Coordinates of N, CA and C in Angstrom, one line a residue:
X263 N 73.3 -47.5 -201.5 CA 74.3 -48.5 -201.3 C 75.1 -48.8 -202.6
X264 N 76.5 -48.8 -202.3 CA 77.5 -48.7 -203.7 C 77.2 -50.3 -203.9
X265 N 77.5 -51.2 -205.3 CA 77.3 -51.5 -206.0 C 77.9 -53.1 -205.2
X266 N 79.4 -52.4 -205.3 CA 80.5 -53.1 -204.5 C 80.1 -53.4 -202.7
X267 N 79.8 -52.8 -201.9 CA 79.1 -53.1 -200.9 C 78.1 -54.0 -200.9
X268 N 77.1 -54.0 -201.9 CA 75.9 -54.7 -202.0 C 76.3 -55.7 -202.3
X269 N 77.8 -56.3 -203.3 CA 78.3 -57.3 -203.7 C 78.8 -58.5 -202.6
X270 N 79.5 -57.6 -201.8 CA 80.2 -57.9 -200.5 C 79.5 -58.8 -199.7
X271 N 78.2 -57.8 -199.2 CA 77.4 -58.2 -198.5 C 76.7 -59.5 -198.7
X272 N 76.0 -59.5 -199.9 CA 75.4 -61.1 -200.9 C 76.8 -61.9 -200.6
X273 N 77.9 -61.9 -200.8 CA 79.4 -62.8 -200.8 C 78.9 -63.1 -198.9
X274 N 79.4 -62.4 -198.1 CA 78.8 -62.3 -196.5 C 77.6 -63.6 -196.2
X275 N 76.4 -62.9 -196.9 CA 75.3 -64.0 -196.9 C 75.7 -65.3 -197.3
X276 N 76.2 -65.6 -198.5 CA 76.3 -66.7 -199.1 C 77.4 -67.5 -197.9
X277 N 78.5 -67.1 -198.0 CA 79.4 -68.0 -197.3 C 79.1 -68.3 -195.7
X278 N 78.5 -67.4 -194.8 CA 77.5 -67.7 -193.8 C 76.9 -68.7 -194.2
X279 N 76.2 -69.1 -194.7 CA 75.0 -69.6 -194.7 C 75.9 -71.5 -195.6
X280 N 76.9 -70.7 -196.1 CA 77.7 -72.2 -196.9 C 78.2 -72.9 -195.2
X281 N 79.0 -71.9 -194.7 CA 79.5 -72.2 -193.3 C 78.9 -73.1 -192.1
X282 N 77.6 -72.6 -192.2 CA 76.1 -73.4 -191.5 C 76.0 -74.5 -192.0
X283 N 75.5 -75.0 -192.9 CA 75.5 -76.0 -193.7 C 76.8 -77.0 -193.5
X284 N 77.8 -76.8 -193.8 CA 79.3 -77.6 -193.4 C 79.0 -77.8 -191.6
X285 N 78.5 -77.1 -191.0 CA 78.9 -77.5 -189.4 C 77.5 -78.1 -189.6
X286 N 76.4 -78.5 -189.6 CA 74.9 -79.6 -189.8 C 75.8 -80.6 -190.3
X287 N 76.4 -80.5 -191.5 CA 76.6 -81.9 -192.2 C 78.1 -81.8 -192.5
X288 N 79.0 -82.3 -191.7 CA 81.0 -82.1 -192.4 C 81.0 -82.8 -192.6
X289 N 80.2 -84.0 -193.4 CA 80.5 -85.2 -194.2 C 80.4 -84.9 -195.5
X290 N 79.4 -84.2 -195.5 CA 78.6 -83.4 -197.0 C 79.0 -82.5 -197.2
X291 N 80.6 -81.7 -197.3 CA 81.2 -80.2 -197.3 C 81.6 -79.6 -198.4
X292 N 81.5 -80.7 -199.5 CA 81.3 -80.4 -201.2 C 80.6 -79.9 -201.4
X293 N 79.7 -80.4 -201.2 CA 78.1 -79.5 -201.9 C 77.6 -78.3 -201.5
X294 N 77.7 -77.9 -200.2 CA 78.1 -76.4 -199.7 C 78.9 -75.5 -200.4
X295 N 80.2 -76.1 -200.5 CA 81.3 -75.1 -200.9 C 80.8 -75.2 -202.6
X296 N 80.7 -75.9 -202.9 CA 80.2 -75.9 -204.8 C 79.1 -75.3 -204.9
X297 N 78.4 -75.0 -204.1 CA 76.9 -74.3 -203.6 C 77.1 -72.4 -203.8
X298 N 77.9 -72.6 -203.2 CA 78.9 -71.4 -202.6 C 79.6 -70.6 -203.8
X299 N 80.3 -71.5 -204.1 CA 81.4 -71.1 -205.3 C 80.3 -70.7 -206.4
X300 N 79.4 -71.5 -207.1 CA 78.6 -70.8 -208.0 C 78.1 -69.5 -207.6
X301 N 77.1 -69.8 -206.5 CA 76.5 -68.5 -205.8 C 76.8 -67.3 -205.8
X302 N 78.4 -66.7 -205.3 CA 79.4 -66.5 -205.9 C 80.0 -65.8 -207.3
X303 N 80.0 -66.4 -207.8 CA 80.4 -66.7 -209.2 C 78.8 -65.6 -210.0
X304 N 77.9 -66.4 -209.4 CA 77.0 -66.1 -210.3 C 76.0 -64.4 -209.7
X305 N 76.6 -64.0 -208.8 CA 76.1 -62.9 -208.1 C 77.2 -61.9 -208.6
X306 N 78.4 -62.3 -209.0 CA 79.0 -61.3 -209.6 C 79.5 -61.0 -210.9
X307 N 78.4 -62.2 -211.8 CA 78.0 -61.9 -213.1 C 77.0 -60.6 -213.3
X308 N 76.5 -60.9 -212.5 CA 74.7 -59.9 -212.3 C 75.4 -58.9 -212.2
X309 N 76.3 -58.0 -211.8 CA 77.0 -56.5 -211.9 C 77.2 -56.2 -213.1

């Protein structure tokens, strides 16, 4: 699995799972998305 695909896929997971989270709670849809955004952020330091 190329590098970039593997990246993709983790970005996939993450925002799935940020997406879940906003539809349980759309009052609370900061803390997902800022959840998100590091997650993100910090999976495509690791390359």
């Amino acid at each position: 699995m190329k590098k970039i695909h593997q990246q993709q896929l983790i970005n996939a997971i993450i925002w799935v799972g940020t997406a879940i989270a906003i539809a349980i709670n759309p009052a609370k849809w900061m803390i997902p998305m800022i959840i998100g955004y590091f997650a993100t952020a910090s999976s495509l330091k690791l390359l």
